[in-house]
CSV table of C-alpha atoms in Angstrom, one decimal:
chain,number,residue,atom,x,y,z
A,1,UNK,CA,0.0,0.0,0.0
A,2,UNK,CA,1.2,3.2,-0.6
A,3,UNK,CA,2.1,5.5,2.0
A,4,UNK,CA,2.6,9.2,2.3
A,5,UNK,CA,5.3,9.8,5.2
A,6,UNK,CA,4.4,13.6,5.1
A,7,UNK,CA,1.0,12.7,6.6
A,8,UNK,CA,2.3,10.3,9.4
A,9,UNK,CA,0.9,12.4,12.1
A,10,UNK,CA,-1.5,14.3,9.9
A,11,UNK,CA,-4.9,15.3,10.6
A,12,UNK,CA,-5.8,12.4,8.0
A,13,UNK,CA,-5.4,9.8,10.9
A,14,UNK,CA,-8.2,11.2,12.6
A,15,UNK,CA,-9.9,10.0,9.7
A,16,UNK,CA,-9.1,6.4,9.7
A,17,UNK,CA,-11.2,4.4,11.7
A,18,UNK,CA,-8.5,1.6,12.7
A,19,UNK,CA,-6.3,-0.6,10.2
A,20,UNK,CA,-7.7,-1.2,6.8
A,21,UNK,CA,-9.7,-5.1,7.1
A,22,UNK,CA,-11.6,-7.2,4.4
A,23,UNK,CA,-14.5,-5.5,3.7
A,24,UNK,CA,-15.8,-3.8,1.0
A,25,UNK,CA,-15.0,-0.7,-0.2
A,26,UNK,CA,-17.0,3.0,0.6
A,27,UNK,CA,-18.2,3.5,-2.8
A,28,UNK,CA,-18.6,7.6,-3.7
A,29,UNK,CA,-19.1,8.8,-7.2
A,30,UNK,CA,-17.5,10.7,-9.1
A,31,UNK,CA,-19.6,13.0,-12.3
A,32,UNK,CA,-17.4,15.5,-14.4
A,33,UNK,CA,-17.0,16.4,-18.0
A,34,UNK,CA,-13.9,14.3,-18.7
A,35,UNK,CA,-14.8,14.8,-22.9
A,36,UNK,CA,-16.2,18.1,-24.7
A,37,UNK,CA,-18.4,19.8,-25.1
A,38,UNK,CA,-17.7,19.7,-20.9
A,39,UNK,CA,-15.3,21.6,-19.3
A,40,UNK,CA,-12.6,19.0,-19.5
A,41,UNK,CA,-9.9,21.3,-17.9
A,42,UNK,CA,-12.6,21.9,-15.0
A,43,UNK,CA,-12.9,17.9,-14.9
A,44,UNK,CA,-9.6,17.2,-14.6
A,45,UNK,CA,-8.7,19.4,-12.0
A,46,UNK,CA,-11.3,18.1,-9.9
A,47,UNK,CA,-10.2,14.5,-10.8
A,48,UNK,CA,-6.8,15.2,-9.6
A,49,UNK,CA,-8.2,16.6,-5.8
A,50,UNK,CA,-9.8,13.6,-5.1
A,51,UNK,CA,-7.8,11.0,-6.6
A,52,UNK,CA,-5.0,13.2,-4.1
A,53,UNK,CA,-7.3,13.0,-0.8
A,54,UNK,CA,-8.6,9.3,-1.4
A,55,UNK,CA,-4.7,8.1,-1.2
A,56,UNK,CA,-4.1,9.4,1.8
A,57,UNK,CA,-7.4,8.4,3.3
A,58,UNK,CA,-6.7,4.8,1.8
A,59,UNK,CA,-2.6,5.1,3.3
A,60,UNK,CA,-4.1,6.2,6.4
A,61,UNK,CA,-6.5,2.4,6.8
A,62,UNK,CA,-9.5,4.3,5.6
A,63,UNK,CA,-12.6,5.3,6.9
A,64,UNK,CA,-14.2,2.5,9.8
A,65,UNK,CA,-12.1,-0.1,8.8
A,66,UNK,CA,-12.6,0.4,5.0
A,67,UNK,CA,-11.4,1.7,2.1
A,68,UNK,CA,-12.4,4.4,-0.4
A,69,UNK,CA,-13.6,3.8,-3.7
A,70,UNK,CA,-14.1,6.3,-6.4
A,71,UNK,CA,-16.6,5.5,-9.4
A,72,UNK,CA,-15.8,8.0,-12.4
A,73,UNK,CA,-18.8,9.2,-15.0
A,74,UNK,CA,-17.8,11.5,-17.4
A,75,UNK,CA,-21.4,13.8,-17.6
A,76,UNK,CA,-19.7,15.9,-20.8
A,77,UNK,CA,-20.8,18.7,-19.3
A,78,UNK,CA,-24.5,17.8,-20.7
A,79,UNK,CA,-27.6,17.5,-18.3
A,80,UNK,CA,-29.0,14.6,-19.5
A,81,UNK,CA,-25.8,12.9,-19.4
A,82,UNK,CA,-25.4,13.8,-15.5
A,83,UNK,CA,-29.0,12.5,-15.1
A,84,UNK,CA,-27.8,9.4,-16.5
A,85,UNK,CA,-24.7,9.4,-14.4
A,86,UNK,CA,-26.2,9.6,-11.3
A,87,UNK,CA,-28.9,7.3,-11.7
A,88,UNK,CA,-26.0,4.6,-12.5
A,89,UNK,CA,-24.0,5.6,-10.1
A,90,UNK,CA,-26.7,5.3,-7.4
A,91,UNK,CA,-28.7,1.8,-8.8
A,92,UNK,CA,-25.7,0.0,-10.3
A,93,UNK,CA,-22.7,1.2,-8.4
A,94,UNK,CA,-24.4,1.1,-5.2
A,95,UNK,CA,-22.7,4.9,-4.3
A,96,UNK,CA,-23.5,6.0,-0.7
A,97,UNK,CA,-22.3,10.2,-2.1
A,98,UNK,CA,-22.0,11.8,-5.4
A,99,UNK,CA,-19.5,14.8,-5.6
A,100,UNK,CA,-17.6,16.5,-8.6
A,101,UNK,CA,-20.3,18.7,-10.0
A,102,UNK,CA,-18.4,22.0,-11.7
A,103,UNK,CA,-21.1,22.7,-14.1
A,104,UNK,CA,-24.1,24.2,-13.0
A,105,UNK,CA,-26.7,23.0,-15.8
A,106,UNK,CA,-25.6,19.5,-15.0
A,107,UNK,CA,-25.3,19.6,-11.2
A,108,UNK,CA,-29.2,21.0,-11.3
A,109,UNK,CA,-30.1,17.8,-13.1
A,110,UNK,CA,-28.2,15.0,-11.0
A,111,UNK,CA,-28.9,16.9,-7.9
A,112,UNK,CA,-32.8,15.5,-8.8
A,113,UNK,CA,-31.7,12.1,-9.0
A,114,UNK,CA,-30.2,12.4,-5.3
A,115,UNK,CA,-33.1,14.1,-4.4
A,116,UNK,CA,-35.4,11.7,-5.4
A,117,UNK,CA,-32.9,8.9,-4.3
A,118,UNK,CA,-32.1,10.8,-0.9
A,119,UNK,CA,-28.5,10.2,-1.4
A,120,UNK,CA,-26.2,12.9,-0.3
A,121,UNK,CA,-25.0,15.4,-2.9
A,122,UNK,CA,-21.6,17.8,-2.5
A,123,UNK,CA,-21.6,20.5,-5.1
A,124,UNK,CA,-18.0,20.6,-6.2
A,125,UNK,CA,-18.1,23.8,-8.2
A,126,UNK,CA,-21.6,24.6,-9.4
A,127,UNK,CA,-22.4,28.4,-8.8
A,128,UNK,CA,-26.0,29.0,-9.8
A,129,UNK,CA,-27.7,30.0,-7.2
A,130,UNK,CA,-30.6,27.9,-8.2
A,131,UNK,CA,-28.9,25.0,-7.1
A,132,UNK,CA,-29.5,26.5,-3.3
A,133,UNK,CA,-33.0,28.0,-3.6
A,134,UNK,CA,-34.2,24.4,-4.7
A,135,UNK,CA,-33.7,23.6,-0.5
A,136,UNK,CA,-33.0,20.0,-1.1
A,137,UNK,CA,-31.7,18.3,2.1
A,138,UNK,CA,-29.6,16.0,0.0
A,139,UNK,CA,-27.4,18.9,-1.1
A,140,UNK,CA,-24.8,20.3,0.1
A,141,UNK,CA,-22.8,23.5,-1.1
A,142,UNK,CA,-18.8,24.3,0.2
A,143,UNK,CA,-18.4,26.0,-3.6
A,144,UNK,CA,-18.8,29.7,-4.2
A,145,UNK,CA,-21.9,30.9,-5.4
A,146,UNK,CA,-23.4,33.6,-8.0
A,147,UNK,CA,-24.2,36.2,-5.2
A,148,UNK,CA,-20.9,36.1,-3.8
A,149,UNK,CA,-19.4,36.6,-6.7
A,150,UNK,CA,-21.3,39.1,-8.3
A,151,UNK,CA,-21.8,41.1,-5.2
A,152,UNK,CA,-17.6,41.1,-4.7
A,153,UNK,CA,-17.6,42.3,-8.9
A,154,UNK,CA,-20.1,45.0,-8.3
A,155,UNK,CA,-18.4,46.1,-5.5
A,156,UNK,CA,-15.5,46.2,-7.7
A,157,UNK,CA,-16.6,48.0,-9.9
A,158,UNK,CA,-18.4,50.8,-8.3
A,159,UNK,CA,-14.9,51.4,-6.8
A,160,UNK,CA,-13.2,51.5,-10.5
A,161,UNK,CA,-15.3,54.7,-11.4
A,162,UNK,CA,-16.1,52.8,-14.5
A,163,UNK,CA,-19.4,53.8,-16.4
A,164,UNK,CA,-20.0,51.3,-19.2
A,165,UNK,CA,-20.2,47.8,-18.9
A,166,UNK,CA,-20.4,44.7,-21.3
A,167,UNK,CA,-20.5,41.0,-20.4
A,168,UNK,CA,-20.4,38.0,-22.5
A,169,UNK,CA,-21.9,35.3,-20.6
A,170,UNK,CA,-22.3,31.4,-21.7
A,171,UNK,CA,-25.6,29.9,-22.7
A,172,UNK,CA,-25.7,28.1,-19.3
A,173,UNK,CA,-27.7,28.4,-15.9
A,174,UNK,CA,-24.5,29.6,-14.7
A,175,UNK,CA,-23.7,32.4,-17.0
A,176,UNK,CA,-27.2,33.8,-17.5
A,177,UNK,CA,-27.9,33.5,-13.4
A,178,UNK,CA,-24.4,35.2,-13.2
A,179,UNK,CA,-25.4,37.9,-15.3
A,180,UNK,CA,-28.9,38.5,-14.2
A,181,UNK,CA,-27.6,39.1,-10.7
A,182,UNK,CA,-25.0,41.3,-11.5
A,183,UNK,CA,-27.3,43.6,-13.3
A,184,UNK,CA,-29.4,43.0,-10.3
A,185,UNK,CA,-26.4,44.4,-7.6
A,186,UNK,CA,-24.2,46.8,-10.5
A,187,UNK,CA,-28.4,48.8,-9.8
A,188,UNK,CA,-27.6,48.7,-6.2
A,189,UNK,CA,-24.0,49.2,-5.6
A,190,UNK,CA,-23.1,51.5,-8.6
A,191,UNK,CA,-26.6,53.0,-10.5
A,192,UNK,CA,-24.3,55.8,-12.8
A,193,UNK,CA,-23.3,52.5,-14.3
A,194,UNK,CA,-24.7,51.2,-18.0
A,195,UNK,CA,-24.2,47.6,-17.6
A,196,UNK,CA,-25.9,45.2,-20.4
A,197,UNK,CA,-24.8,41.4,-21.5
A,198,UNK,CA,-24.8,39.3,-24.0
A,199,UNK,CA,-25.6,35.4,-23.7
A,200,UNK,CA,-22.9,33.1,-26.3
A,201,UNK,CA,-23.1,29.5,-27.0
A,202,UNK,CA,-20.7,28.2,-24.8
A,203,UNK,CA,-20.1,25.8,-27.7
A,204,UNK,CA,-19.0,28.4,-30.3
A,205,UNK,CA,-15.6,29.2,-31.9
A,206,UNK,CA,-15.9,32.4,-33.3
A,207,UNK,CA,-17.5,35.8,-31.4
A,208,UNK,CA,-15.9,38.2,-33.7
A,209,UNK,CA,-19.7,39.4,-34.2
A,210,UNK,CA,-20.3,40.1,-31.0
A,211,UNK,CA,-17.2,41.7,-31.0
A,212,UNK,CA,-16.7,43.5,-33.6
A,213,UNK,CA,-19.9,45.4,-32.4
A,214,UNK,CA,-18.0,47.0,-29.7
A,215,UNK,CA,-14.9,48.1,-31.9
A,216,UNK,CA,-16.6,51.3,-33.1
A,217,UNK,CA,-17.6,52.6,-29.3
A,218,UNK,CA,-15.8,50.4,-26.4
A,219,UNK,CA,-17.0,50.0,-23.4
A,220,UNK,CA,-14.9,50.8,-20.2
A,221,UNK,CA,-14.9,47.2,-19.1
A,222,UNK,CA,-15.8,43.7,-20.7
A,223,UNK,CA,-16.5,40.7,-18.3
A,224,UNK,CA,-16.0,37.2,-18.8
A,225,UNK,CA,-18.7,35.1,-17.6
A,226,UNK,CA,-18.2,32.0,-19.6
A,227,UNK,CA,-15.5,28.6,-19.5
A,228,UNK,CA,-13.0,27.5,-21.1
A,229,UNK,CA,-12.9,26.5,-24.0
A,230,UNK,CA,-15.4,29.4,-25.0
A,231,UNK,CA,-13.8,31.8,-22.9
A,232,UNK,CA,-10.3,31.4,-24.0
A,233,UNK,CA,-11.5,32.0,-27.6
A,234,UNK,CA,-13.3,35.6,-26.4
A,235,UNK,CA,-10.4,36.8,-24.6
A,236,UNK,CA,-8.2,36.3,-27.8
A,237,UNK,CA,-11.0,37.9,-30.2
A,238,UNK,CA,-11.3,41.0,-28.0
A,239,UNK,CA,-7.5,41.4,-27.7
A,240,UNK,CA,-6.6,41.1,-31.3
A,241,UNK,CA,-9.7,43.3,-32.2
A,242,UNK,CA,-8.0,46.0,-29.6
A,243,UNK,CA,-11.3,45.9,-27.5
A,244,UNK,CA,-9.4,44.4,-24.3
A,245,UNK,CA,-7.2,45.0,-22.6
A,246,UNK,CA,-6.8,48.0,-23.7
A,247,UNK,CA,-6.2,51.9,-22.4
A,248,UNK,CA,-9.8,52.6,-23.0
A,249,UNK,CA,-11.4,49.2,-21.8
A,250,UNK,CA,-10.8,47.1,-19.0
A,251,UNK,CA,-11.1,42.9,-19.0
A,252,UNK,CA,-12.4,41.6,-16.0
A,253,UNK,CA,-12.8,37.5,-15.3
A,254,UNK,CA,-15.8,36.5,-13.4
A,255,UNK,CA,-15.6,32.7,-13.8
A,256,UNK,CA,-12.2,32.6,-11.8
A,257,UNK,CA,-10.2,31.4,-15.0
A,258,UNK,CA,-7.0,32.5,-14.7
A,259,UNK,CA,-5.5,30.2,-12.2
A,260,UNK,CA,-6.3,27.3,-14.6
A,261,UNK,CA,-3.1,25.8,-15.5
A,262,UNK,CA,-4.1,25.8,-19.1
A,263,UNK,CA,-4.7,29.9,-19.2
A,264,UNK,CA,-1.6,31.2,-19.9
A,265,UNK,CA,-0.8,28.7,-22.6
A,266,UNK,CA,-4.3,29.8,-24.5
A,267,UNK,CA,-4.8,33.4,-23.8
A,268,UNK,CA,-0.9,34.8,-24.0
A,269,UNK,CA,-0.7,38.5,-24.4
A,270,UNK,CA,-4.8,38.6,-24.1
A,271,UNK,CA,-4.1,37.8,-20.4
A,272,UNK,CA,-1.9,40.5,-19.7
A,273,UNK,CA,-3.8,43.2,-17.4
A,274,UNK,CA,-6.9,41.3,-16.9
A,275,UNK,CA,-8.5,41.7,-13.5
A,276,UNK,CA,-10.1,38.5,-12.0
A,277,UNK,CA,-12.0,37.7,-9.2
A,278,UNK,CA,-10.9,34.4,-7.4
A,279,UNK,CA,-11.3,31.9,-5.0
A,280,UNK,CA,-7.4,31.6,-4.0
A,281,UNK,CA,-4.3,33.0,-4.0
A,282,UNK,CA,-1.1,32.2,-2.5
A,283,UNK,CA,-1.1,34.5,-0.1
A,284,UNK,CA,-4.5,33.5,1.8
A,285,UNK,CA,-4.1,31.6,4.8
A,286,UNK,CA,-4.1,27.7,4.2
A,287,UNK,CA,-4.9,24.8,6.5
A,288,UNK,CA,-2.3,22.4,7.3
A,289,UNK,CA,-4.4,20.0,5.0
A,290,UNK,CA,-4.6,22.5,2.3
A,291,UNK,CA,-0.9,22.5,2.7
A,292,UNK,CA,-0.3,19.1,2.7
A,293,UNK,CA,-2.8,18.8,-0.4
A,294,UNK,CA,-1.4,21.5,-2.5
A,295,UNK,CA,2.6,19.6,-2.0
A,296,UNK,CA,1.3,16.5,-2.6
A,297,UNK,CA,-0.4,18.6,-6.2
A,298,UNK,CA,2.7,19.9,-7.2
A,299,UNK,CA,4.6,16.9,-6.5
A,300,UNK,CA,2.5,14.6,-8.5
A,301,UNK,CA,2.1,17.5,-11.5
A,302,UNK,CA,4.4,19.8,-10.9
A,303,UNK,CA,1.9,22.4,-11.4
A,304,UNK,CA,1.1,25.0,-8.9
A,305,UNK,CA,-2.7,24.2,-7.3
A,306,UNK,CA,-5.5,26.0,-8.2
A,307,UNK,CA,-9.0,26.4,-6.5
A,308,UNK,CA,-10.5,23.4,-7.9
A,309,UNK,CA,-7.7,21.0,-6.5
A,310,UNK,CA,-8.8,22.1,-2.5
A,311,UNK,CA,-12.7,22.3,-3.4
A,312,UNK,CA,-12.2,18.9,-5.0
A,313,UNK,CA,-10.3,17.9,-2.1
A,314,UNK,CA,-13.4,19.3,0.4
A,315,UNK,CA,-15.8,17.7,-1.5
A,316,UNK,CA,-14.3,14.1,-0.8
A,317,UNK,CA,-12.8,14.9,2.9
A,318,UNK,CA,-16.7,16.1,4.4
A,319,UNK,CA,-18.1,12.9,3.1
A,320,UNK,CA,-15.4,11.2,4.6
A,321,UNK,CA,-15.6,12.9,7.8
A,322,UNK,CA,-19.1,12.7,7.8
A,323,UNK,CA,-19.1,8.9,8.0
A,324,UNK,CA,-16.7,9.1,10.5
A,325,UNK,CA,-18.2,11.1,12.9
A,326,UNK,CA,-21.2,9.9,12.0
A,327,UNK,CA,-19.8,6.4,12.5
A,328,UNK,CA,-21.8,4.8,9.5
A,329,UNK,CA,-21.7,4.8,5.9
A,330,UNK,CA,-25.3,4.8,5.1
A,331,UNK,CA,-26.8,8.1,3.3
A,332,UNK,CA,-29.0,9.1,5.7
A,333,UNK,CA,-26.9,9.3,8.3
A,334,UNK,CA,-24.2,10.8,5.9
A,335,UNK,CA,-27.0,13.9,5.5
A,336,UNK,CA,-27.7,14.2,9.0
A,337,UNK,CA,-24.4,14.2,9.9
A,338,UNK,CA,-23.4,17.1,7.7
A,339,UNK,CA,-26.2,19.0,8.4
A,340,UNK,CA,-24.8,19.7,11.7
A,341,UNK,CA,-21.2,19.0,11.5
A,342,UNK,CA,-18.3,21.5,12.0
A,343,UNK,CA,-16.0,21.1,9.1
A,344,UNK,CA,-12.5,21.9,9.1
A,345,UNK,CA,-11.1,21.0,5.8
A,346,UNK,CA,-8.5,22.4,2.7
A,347,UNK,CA,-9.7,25.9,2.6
A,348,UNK,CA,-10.8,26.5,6.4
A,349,UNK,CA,-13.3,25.7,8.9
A,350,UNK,CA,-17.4,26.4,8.5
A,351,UNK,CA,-20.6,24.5,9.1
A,352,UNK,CA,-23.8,24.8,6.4
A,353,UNK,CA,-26.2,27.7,6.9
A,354,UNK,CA,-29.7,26.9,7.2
A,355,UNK,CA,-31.0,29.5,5.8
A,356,UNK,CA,-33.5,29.1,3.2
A,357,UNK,CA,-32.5,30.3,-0.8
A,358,UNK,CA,-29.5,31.3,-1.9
A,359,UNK,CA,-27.8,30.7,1.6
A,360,UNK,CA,-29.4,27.0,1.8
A,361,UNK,CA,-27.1,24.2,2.9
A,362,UNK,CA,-23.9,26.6,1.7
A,363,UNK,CA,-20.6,27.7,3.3
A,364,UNK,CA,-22.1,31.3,3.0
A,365,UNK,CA,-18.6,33.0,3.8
A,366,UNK,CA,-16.1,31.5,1.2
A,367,UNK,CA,-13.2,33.7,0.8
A,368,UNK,CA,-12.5,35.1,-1.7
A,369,UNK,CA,-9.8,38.1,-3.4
A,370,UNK,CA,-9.6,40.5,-6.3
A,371,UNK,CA,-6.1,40.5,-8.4
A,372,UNK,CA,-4.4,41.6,-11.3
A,373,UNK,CA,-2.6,39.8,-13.9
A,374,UNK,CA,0.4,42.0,-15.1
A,375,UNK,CA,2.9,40.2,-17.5
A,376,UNK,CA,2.1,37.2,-19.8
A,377,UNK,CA,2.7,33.5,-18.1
A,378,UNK,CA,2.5,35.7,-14.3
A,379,UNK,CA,2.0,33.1,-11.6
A,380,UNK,CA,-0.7,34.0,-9.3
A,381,UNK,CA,1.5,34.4,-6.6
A,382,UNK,CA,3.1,37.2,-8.1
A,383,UNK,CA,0.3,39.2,-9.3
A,384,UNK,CA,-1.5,42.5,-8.5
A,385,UNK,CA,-3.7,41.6,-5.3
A,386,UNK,CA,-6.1,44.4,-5.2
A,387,UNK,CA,-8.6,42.8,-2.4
A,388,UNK,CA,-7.2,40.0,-0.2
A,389,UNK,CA,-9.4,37.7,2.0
A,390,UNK,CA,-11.7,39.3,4.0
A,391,UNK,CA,-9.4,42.5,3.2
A,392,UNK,CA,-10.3,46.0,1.8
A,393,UNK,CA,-11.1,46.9,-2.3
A,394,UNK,CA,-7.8,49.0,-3.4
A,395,UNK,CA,-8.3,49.9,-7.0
A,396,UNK,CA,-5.6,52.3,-7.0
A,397,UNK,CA,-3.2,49.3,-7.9
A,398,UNK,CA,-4.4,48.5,-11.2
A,399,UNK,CA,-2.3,49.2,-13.8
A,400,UNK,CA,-3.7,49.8,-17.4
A,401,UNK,CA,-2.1,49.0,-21.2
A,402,UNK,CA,-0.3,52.0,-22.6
A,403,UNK,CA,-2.8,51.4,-25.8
């Protein structure tokens, strides 16, 4: 068996419920896009973070005595197919949890099937707060969520001064909900500002329309609400039309992009100056587990971690810590354990609100930080951070293209 002598003493052994015996394994499935038109980059980073936290588990003897399985479905990033995925993963492969959601259209489909099955259901990295406002017991959410974000980017921008406003935002209950609600809170928090969007198909490969429409009078900001691939392919378009970056017109992510560790490979010199809202940076304070997660990352890879490695790596450790303090592996007692359970995992320590709609069954204070990207293939840890954790909104640190 493999074993990780970096964890010897680590909080992992708390999990272990004794030495690993003969019996059979937890089963928890697994549903991401692992083959287009998915967000395969978004699957495989959440692949990585539990594949990373059910080795040490396993190394550690396991959960009561047993070990962890993991049962893969690739969903493609397509509802039905995450409909189809769950209801194998629960009837065939007998799965006592489903975790690995990270697209919002499909995690709103499965999350029926676990629903209707009353199997527990951790959202990995679905945003929409639809997902919340449903007030399923089954489902639990220790991902960031659309008013979080878009409060932090309206917030952002009254700050900026910035009086026109265009986002392209995916076809997807994400990126409309997204959009919607930042129309919604840009009213509140900044009313001088003319904000409008435009919904693409998160399945096209050329936007130079859309564009090209904003060449003749650019705005003073374009925001990103869409994935990769899509998203990669606007950011290029706008930059080699001169729309953004540019002196006139600010790019702004709002899907927390740019720590994927495909971005700097696809967007280059479209990159340069973008501001992004995030779920992590080097510099916020980490866990001992996050720590111990994020070596064991770069180790393996030898890629710096992102925020989808430690919310992959939640997702799998509150099940796991559920059945152990719960002492059973049975999905009712898996829910009724994390109902009520303070959890102290990758990214910090919370327990789920109760609060009914957007605030449902969620970690309701997820940090979060604003930050600049200021030279082409920047690592995060050395870029712009204009709001840290918890910290104050300084926009006087951005920095915009000469042209």
């Amino acid at each position: 068996m493999k074993r990780f002598a970096l964890l010897a003493l680590s909080p992992f052994a708390l999990l272990a419920g004794g030495n690993a015996v003969a019996a059979d394994p937890i089963a928890i499935g697994i549903s991401i896009a692992q083959s287009p038109p998915g967000s395969v980059v978004q699957g495989t980073q959440v692949k990585d973070g539990v594949e990373i936290v059910k080795d040490m588990i396993n190394a550690q003897g396991g959960v009561l005595g047993r070990q962890i399985k993991l049962v893969y479905e690739d969903n493609q990033g397509i509802p039905e197919k995450g409909r189809a995925a769950s209801e194998k993963l629960i009837s065939k492969d007998k799965v006592v949890a489903i975790a690995g959601g990270h697209q919002s259209s499909v995690c709103l489909a499965e999350m029926e099937v676990a629903h209707r099955s009353h199997v527990p259901y951790v959202n990995t990295n679905c945003w929409s707060d639809d997902i919340r406002k449903k007030g399923y017991p089954e489902v639990f959410n220790p991902s960031n969520y659309n008013t979080r974000v878009s409060t932090a980017m309206a917030e952002t921008i009254a700050a900026m001064g910035v009086k026109r406003v265009v986002a392209f935002a995916e076809n997807t209950d994400y990126g409309i909900g997204q959009a919607k609600l930042m129309a919604e809170l840009i009213k509140a928090k900044a009313p001088n500002v003319d904000f409008k969007y435009e919904t693409l198909d998160r399945a096209g490969k050329d936007f130079t329309p859309a564009i090209l429409a904003l060449r003749a009078n650019p705005p003073d900001m374009v925001i990103n609400i869409m994935l990769p691939p899509a998203a990669y392919i606007v950011m290029n378009q706008l930059y080699e039309q001169g729309v953004a970056p540019s002196a006139k017109t600010w790019s702004y992510d709002g899907a927390g992009i740019a720590d994927y560790p495909d971005f700097w490979q696809n967007v280059k010199d479209a990159g340069k100056y973008m501001v992004s809202f995030g779920l992590y940076h080097p510099k916020m304070a980490m866990p001992d587990m996050g720590q111990k997660i994020a070596a064991e990352y770069k180790k393996r890879t030898k890629n710096d971690p992102n925020r989808l490695i430690f919310q992959a790596a939640d997702s799998l450790l509150l099940i796991v810590d559920a059945i152990k303090q719960g002492k059973s592996a049975e999905p009712e007692a898996i829910i009724k354990t994390m109902q009520g359970m303070t959890f102290n995992g990758a990214r910090g320590t919370f327990q789920f609100s109760k609060e009914p709609g957007y605030k449902f069954q969620q970690w309701v204070d997820i940090p979060y930080v604003n930050y600049q990207l200021t030279a082409v293939n920047q690592p995060i840890a050395e870029s712009v951070l204009i709001q840290p954790p918890g910290g104050k909104l300084d926009v006087s640190k951005l920095v915009k293209p000469a042209k």
